Coordinates of C-alpha atoms in Angstrom, one line a residue:
M1 CA 62.9 94.3 143.5
T2 CA 59.9 96.1 142.0
A3 CA 59.7 98.5 145.0
R4 CA 63.4 99.3 144.7
R5 CA 63.0 99.9 141.0
H6 CA 60.0 102.3 141.5
A7 CA 62.0 104.1 144.1
A8 CA 65.0 104.5 141.7
E9 CA 62.7 105.7 139.0
D10 CA 61.1 108.3 141.3
L11 CA 64.5 109.5 142.4
A12 CA 65.6 109.8 138.7
A13 CA 62.5 111.7 137.9
E14 CA 63.1 114.1 140.8
H15 CA 66.7 114.7 139.7
S16 CA 65.6 115.2 136.2
A17 CA 63.1 117.9 137.3
V18 CA 65.8 119.6 139.4
L19 CA 68.2 119.5 136.4
G20 CA 65.5 120.9 134.1
G21 CA 64.9 123.8 136.5
L22 CA 68.6 124.5 136.7
L23 CA 68.8 124.5 132.9
R24 CA 65.9 126.9 132.6
E25 CA 67.5 129.2 135.2
R26 CA 70.7 129.1 133.1
E27 CA 68.9 130.1 130.0
E28 CA 67.1 132.9 131.8
L29 CA 70.5 134.1 133.2
L30 CA 72.1 134.0 129.8
A31 CA 69.2 135.9 128.3
T32 CA 69.7 138.6 131.0
L33 CA 73.4 138.9 130.3
D34 CA 72.8 139.4 126.5
R35 CA 71.6 142.9 125.5
V36 CA 69.7 141.9 122.4
A37 CA 68.0 139.0 124.2
A38 CA 67.1 141.2 127.2
L39 CA 65.4 143.8 125.0
N40 CA 63.7 141.3 122.7
G41 CA 62.4 139.5 125.8
T42 CA 61.2 142.9 127.2
A43 CA 59.1 143.5 124.1
R44 CA 57.5 140.0 124.5
L45 CA 57.0 140.5 128.3
I46 CA 55.2 143.8 127.8
R47 CA 52.6 142.1 125.6
E48 CA 52.2 139.1 127.8
S49 CA 52.1 140.8 131.1
I50 CA 50.0 143.9 130.4
G51 CA 47.7 142.1 127.9
T52 CA 48.2 144.5 125.0
H53 CA 48.2 143.6 121.4
S54 CA 51.8 144.5 120.9
G55 CA 54.9 145.6 122.7
F56 CA 58.1 147.1 121.3
V57 CA 61.3 148.6 122.4
A58 CA 63.4 151.5 121.0
E59 CA 67.1 151.7 121.8
L60 CA 68.8 155.1 122.0
T61 CA 71.4 155.6 119.3
G62 CA 72.3 159.1 120.5
P63 CA 71.3 161.5 123.2
E64 CA 68.4 162.8 121.1
Q65 CA 67.2 159.8 119.1
A66 CA 65.9 156.3 119.6
V67 CA 65.3 153.5 117.0
I68 CA 62.6 150.9 117.3
R69 CA 64.4 147.6 117.1
W70 CA 62.5 144.9 119.0
M71 CA 58.8 144.1 118.5
S72 CA 56.3 141.5 119.7
G73 CA 52.8 141.0 118.4
T74 CA 53.1 143.3 115.4
R75 CA 51.6 142.3 112.0
T76 CA 53.8 144.3 109.7
D77 CA 57.3 145.8 109.6
A78 CA 56.0 149.4 109.5
L79 CA 57.7 150.3 112.8
Q80 CA 60.9 148.2 112.3
D81 CA 64.0 150.4 112.5
L82 CA 61.9 153.5 112.8
A83 CA 64.1 156.5 114.0
V84 CA 62.3 158.5 116.7
P85 CA 64.0 161.9 117.3
I86 CA 63.5 163.7 120.6
G87 CA 60.1 165.5 120.9
Q88 CA 58.5 163.6 118.0
G89 CA 55.6 161.1 118.5
I90 CA 55.0 159.4 121.8
G91 CA 58.5 158.0 122.1
G92 CA 60.2 161.3 121.3
R93 CA 58.0 163.0 124.0
V94 CA 59.2 160.4 126.5
L95 CA 62.7 161.3 125.6
A96 CA 62.0 165.0 126.1
L97 CA 60.1 164.7 129.4
G98 CA 61.9 161.7 130.9
K99 CA 58.5 160.3 132.1
P100 CA 55.6 158.1 130.9
V101 CA 53.3 159.3 128.1
R102 CA 50.0 157.7 127.1
V103 CA 47.4 158.4 124.4
N104 CA 44.0 156.7 123.9
D105 CA 44.1 157.3 120.1
Y106 CA 47.5 157.9 118.6
V107 CA 46.6 159.5 115.3
N108 CA 44.0 161.9 116.8
S109 CA 45.9 162.8 120.0
P110 CA 46.6 166.6 120.5
S111 CA 49.4 165.9 123.0
I112 CA 51.9 164.5 120.5
T113 CA 53.3 165.3 117.1
H114 CA 52.2 163.2 114.1
Q115 CA 55.3 162.5 112.0
F116 CA 54.7 158.8 112.4
D117 CA 50.9 158.5 111.8
A118 CA 51.4 156.6 108.6
Q119 CA 53.5 153.9 110.3
V120 CA 51.1 153.7 113.2
R121 CA 48.1 153.3 110.8
G122 CA 50.0 150.8 108.8
E123 CA 50.4 148.6 111.9
G124 CA 46.8 149.3 112.9
L125 CA 47.5 150.7 116.4
A126 CA 45.5 153.2 118.4
A127 CA 46.0 153.4 122.2
M128 CA 49.6 153.5 123.3
I129 CA 51.8 154.0 126.4
A130 CA 55.6 154.7 126.4
V131 CA 58.0 154.9 129.3
P132 CA 61.7 155.4 129.6
I133 CA 64.0 152.5 130.3
V134 CA 66.8 153.8 132.6
S135 CA 70.2 152.2 133.4
G136 CA 71.9 153.9 136.2
T137 CA 70.8 157.5 135.8
E138 CA 70.5 157.6 132.0
T139 CA 67.6 156.8 129.7
V140 CA 68.9 154.0 127.4
A141 CA 65.7 152.8 125.7
I142 CA 62.0 153.3 125.5
A143 CA 59.3 150.7 126.2
Y144 CA 56.0 150.8 124.3
A145 CA 52.7 149.0 124.9
A146 CA 49.9 149.4 122.3
M147 CA 46.4 148.3 121.5
R148 CA 44.6 148.1 118.1
E149 CA 41.6 150.0 119.4
R150 CA 40.9 153.2 121.5
R151 CA 41.5 152.7 125.2
D152 CA 42.0 154.8 128.2
F153 CA 45.0 153.2 129.9
G154 CA 44.8 153.5 133.7
D155 CA 47.5 154.1 136.2
D156 CA 47.8 150.4 136.9
A157 CA 48.8 149.7 133.2
V158 CA 51.4 152.6 133.4
Q159 CA 52.8 151.2 136.6
S160 CA 53.0 147.7 135.1
L161 CA 54.9 149.0 132.1
E162 CA 57.2 151.1 134.4
D163 CA 58.0 147.9 136.5
I164 CA 58.9 146.0 133.3
A165 CA 61.1 149.0 132.2
T166 CA 62.8 148.9 135.6
E167 CA 63.7 145.3 135.3
A168 CA 64.9 145.9 131.7
G169 CA 67.2 148.6 132.9
R170 CA 68.7 146.3 135.5
A171 CA 69.1 143.6 132.8
L172 CA 70.8 146.1 130.5
K173 CA 73.2 147.1 133.3
L174 CA 74.1 143.5 133.9
A175 CA 74.5 143.0 130.1
S176 CA 76.8 145.9 129.8
V177 CA 79.0 144.6 132.6
A178 CA 79.0 141.1 131.0
E179 CA 79.9 142.6 127.6
A180 CA 82.8 144.5 129.2
D181 CA 84.0 141.3 130.8
R182 CA 83.8 139.5 127.4
E183 CA 85.6 142.2 125.6
T184 CA 88.3 142.3 128.3
A185 CA 88.7 138.5 128.1
L186 CA 88.9 138.8 124.3
S187 CA 91.5 141.6 124.4
S188 CA 93.5 139.6 127.0
E189 CA 93.5 136.6 124.7
R190 CA 94.6 138.7 121.8
L191 CA 97.5 140.0 124.0
R192 CA 98.5 136.4 124.8
M193 CA 98.3 135.4 121.2
Q194 CA 100.5 138.3 120.2
S195 CA 103.1 137.3 122.7
A196 CA 103.0 133.7 121.7
L197 CA 103.3 134.5 118.0
H198 CA 106.1 136.9 118.6
D199 CA 108.1 134.4 120.7
S200 CA 107.5 131.3 118.5
V201 CA 106.8 132.2 114.9
G202 CA 108.7 135.5 115.0
A203 CA 111.8 133.8 116.4
L204 CA 111.5 130.9 113.9
L205 CA 111.3 133.3 110.9
F206 CA 114.3 135.2 112.2
S207 CA 116.3 132.0 112.6
I208 CA 115.4 130.8 109.0
G209 CA 116.3 134.2 107.6
V210 CA 119.8 134.1 109.3
Q211 CA 120.4 130.6 108.0
V212 CA 119.3 131.5 104.4
R213 CA 121.6 134.6 104.4
N214 CA 124.5 132.4 105.7
L215 CA 123.9 129.8 103.0
H216 CA 123.8 132.6 100.4
E217 CA 127.2 133.9 101.5
D218 CA 128.7 130.4 101.5
I219 CA 127.5 129.4 98.0
S220 CA 129.0 131.6 95.3
D221 CA 129.6 129.2 92.4
N222 CA 126.0 127.8 91.9
P223 CA 123.8 130.5 90.2
A224 CA 120.7 128.3 90.2
L225 CA 120.9 127.6 93.9
E226 CA 121.7 131.3 94.6
S227 CA 118.6 132.2 92.7
R228 CA 116.5 129.8 94.8
L229 CA 118.0 131.1 98.0
R230 CA 117.2 134.7 97.0
R231 CA 113.6 133.7 96.4
L232 CA 113.5 131.9 99.7
E233 CA 115.0 134.9 101.5
G234 CA 112.3 137.1 99.9
D235 CA 109.6 134.7 101.0
V236 CA 110.9 134.8 104.6
S237 CA 111.0 138.7 104.5
A238 CA 107.4 138.8 103.2
A239 CA 106.3 136.3 106.0
S240 CA 108.1 138.5 108.6
R241 CA 106.3 141.6 107.4
A242 CA 102.9 139.8 107.4
L243 CA 103.6 138.6 111.0
R244 CA 104.5 142.2 112.1
E245 CA 101.2 143.4 110.6
S246 CA 99.3 140.7 112.4
L247 CA 101.0 141.4 115.7
L248 CA 100.1 145.1 115.3
A249 CA 96.5 144.3 114.6
L250 CA 96.3 142.0 117.7
S251 CA 97.8 144.8 119.8
E252 CA 95.3 147.4 118.7
S253 CA 92.9 148.3 121.5
S254 CA 90.8 151.3 122.4
P255 CA 91.9 153.3 125.5
E256 CA 88.8 152.2 127.5
R257 CA 89.6 148.5 126.7
A258 CA 93.3 148.8 127.3
L259 CA 92.8 149.8 131.0
P260 CA 90.8 146.7 132.1
V261 CA 93.1 144.5 130.0
E262 CA 96.2 145.8 131.7
L263 CA 94.7 145.5 135.2
A264 CA 93.6 141.9 134.5
E265 CA 97.1 141.1 133.3
H266 CA 98.6 142.6 136.5
C267 CA 96.3 140.3 138.5
R268 CA 97.4 137.3 136.5
S269 CA 101.0 138.1 136.9
F270 CA 100.6 138.6 140.7
Q271 CA 98.8 135.3 141.0
A272 CA 101.5 133.4 139.0
R273 CA 104.3 135.1 141.0
C274 CA 102.9 134.8 144.5
G275 CA 100.4 131.9 144.3
V276 CA 97.7 134.1 145.9
P277 CA 94.4 134.2 144.0
A278 CA 93.9 137.6 142.5
R279 CA 90.7 138.4 140.7
F280 CA 89.9 141.4 138.5
V281 CA 86.3 142.7 138.3
Q282 CA 85.0 145.5 136.2
L283 CA 81.8 146.6 137.9
A284 CA 80.5 148.8 135.1
P285 CA 81.7 150.4 131.8
V286 CA 84.1 153.3 132.5
P287 CA 84.5 156.6 130.6
R288 CA 87.4 157.1 128.3
L289 CA 90.6 158.4 130.0
D290 CA 93.7 160.0 128.6
A291 CA 97.1 158.3 128.9
E292 CA 98.1 160.2 132.1
R293 CA 95.0 159.2 134.1
T294 CA 95.1 155.6 132.8
G295 CA 98.8 155.4 133.7
L296 CA 98.1 156.6 137.3
L297 CA 95.3 154.0 137.8
V298 CA 97.6 151.2 136.5
A299 CA 100.4 152.4 138.7
A300 CA 98.1 152.4 141.7
V301 CA 97.0 148.8 141.1
R302 CA 100.7 147.8 140.6
E303 CA 101.6 149.5 143.9
G304 CA 98.7 147.9 145.7
L305 CA 99.6 144.4 144.6
L306 CA 103.2 145.0 145.5
N307 CA 102.1 146.0 149.0
V308 CA 100.0 142.9 149.3
E309 CA 103.0 140.8 148.2
K310 CA 105.4 142.4 150.7
H311 CA 103.2 142.8 153.7
A312 CA 99.7 141.4 153.8
E313 CA 100.1 137.6 154.0
A314 CA 96.8 137.6 152.1
L315 CA 94.8 134.6 151.0
S316 CA 93.1 136.5 148.2
V317 CA 93.0 139.8 146.4
V318 CA 90.3 141.5 144.4
V319 CA 91.0 144.4 142.0
S320 CA 87.9 146.4 141.0
L321 CA 87.4 149.0 138.3
L322 CA 84.3 151.2 138.3
P323 CA 82.9 154.6 137.4
S324 CA 82.6 157.0 140.4
E325 CA 81.8 160.6 140.9
D326 CA 82.3 161.7 137.3
G327 CA 85.5 159.8 137.1
V328 CA 87.1 156.4 137.4
Q329 CA 88.2 154.5 140.5
V330 CA 90.3 151.4 141.1
V331 CA 90.2 149.4 144.3
V332 CA 92.7 146.8 145.5
A333 CA 91.3 144.9 148.5
D334 CA 93.0 142.0 150.3
D335 CA 92.1 139.8 153.2
G336 CA 95.5 139.8 154.7
T337 CA 96.3 139.5 158.4
G338 CA 97.9 142.9 158.5
H339 CA 101.1 141.3 160.0
R340 CA 104.2 143.5 159.5
S341 CA 107.9 142.6 159.7
G342 CA 108.3 144.7 162.8
D343 CA 106.4 146.9 165.2
E344 CA 108.2 149.9 163.8
E345 CA 106.6 149.4 160.3
P346 CA 104.6 152.5 159.2
E347 CA 100.8 152.5 159.1
P348 CA 99.1 152.0 155.7
G349 CA 99.3 154.9 153.4
T350 CA 102.6 156.3 154.6
G351 CA 105.0 154.5 152.2
M352 CA 107.1 156.4 149.7
G353 CA 105.4 154.7 146.8
L354 CA 101.9 155.7 148.0
R355 CA 102.9 159.2 148.8
A356 CA 104.3 159.6 145.3
L357 CA 101.1 158.2 143.9
A358 CA 99.0 160.5 146.0
E359 CA 100.9 163.6 144.8
R360 CA 100.6 162.5 141.2
A361 CA 96.9 162.0 141.6
A362 CA 96.5 165.4 143.3
R363 CA 98.0 167.1 140.3
L364 CA 95.2 165.5 138.2
G365 CA 92.5 166.5 140.7
G366 CA 92.3 162.9 142.0
R367 CA 93.1 161.1 145.2
V368 CA 94.8 157.9 146.6
S369 CA 94.2 156.3 149.9
L370 CA 95.1 153.1 151.7
V371 CA 93.3 152.0 154.9
R372 CA 93.3 149.0 157.1
D373 CA 89.9 147.3 157.3
E374 CA 88.2 146.1 160.4
D375 CA 88.9 142.5 159.5
D376 CA 92.7 143.3 159.2
G377 CA 92.7 143.4 155.4
C378 CA 93.8 146.5 153.6
T379 CA 92.0 148.5 150.8
L380 CA 93.7 150.8 148.4
R381 CA 91.6 153.3 146.4
A382 CA 92.7 155.5 143.6
W383 CA 90.3 157.9 141.9
V384 CA 90.8 160.3 139.0
P385 CA 88.2 162.6 137.4
E386 CA 87.4 162.5 133.8
P387 CA 89.4 165.0 131.7
C388 CA 88.2 168.6 132.2
R389 CA 86.3 167.7 135.4
R390 CA 88.9 168.4 138.0
R391 CA 87.7 169.0 141.5

């Protein structure tokens, strides 16, 4: 019995260790998917990995300015929320050059401007490195490593900071996708709430209003009751106005948010209608489009899902939204068998709906295509350029 108990205890300890490792991985993943946590963790990682006295990160608030937000190992708040314009100080020089900059004594360096000497002295810093943090092709933040004494930072230190900046850039890209997914989910939930309120509370208020008006017409010899009914009718009207304002607020959405929300809704409707799993994925934030371009992409997804429903015999569908070639692209991909109702069925891409979409896209400088994949699935792609970027 003792041996069996020891074996059970060992197994429980092993499972506990595995669970602990999974929980730590979960926390690390959540930190990666949160922009603030990622940048705050980057500042801490700089100090711990490179061995400097402090590390901090400035986030771009515009194309020509960064603001220091996240710090680790600092003694004062002299640098907190410090705005760094392009060309000024070591961070501004990184913005201007797009490459690493290092100084062995900040306040005496001839290679940088000195608008921030007072803040640097206040924090007691001397040697410093700064490198750009890039997400995709754009600089989105600046990573700093600093010492409290003079030092000649070598190439290894610069490379280590660049490696950390590269990982930070990847984390920020993931965080932006996660944020877009969260905002899309929130907007979708608001849309469902709007529909539910309209169908339930709106209908109920309308019904109460009708009944109150009928009672008011039926009772003409009771002034006291008529007065109470008029007040009740006014209260119902006020509640209806408040509901309309709430529904309007729930429906408000920016154009860039409206597109993913509508595409996600089309996927949900398709799945409910056909019983085929349909998943919407936004691979990265997309630029703002006008109503005509947005309408075309939505129509393309609708047409793609209709084709899957009619012809594909698919087991699943994935609708993707992503930036591409200075524009925006949607992709509808299915894993269907490609079976058609007859041998005379046209090849993909020759239907009237698709031809109309392709002509509409061409007028906007875009394109639409539908091709059969090697594994018998089909992929529809629709791309439109950003406004004023026709090709």
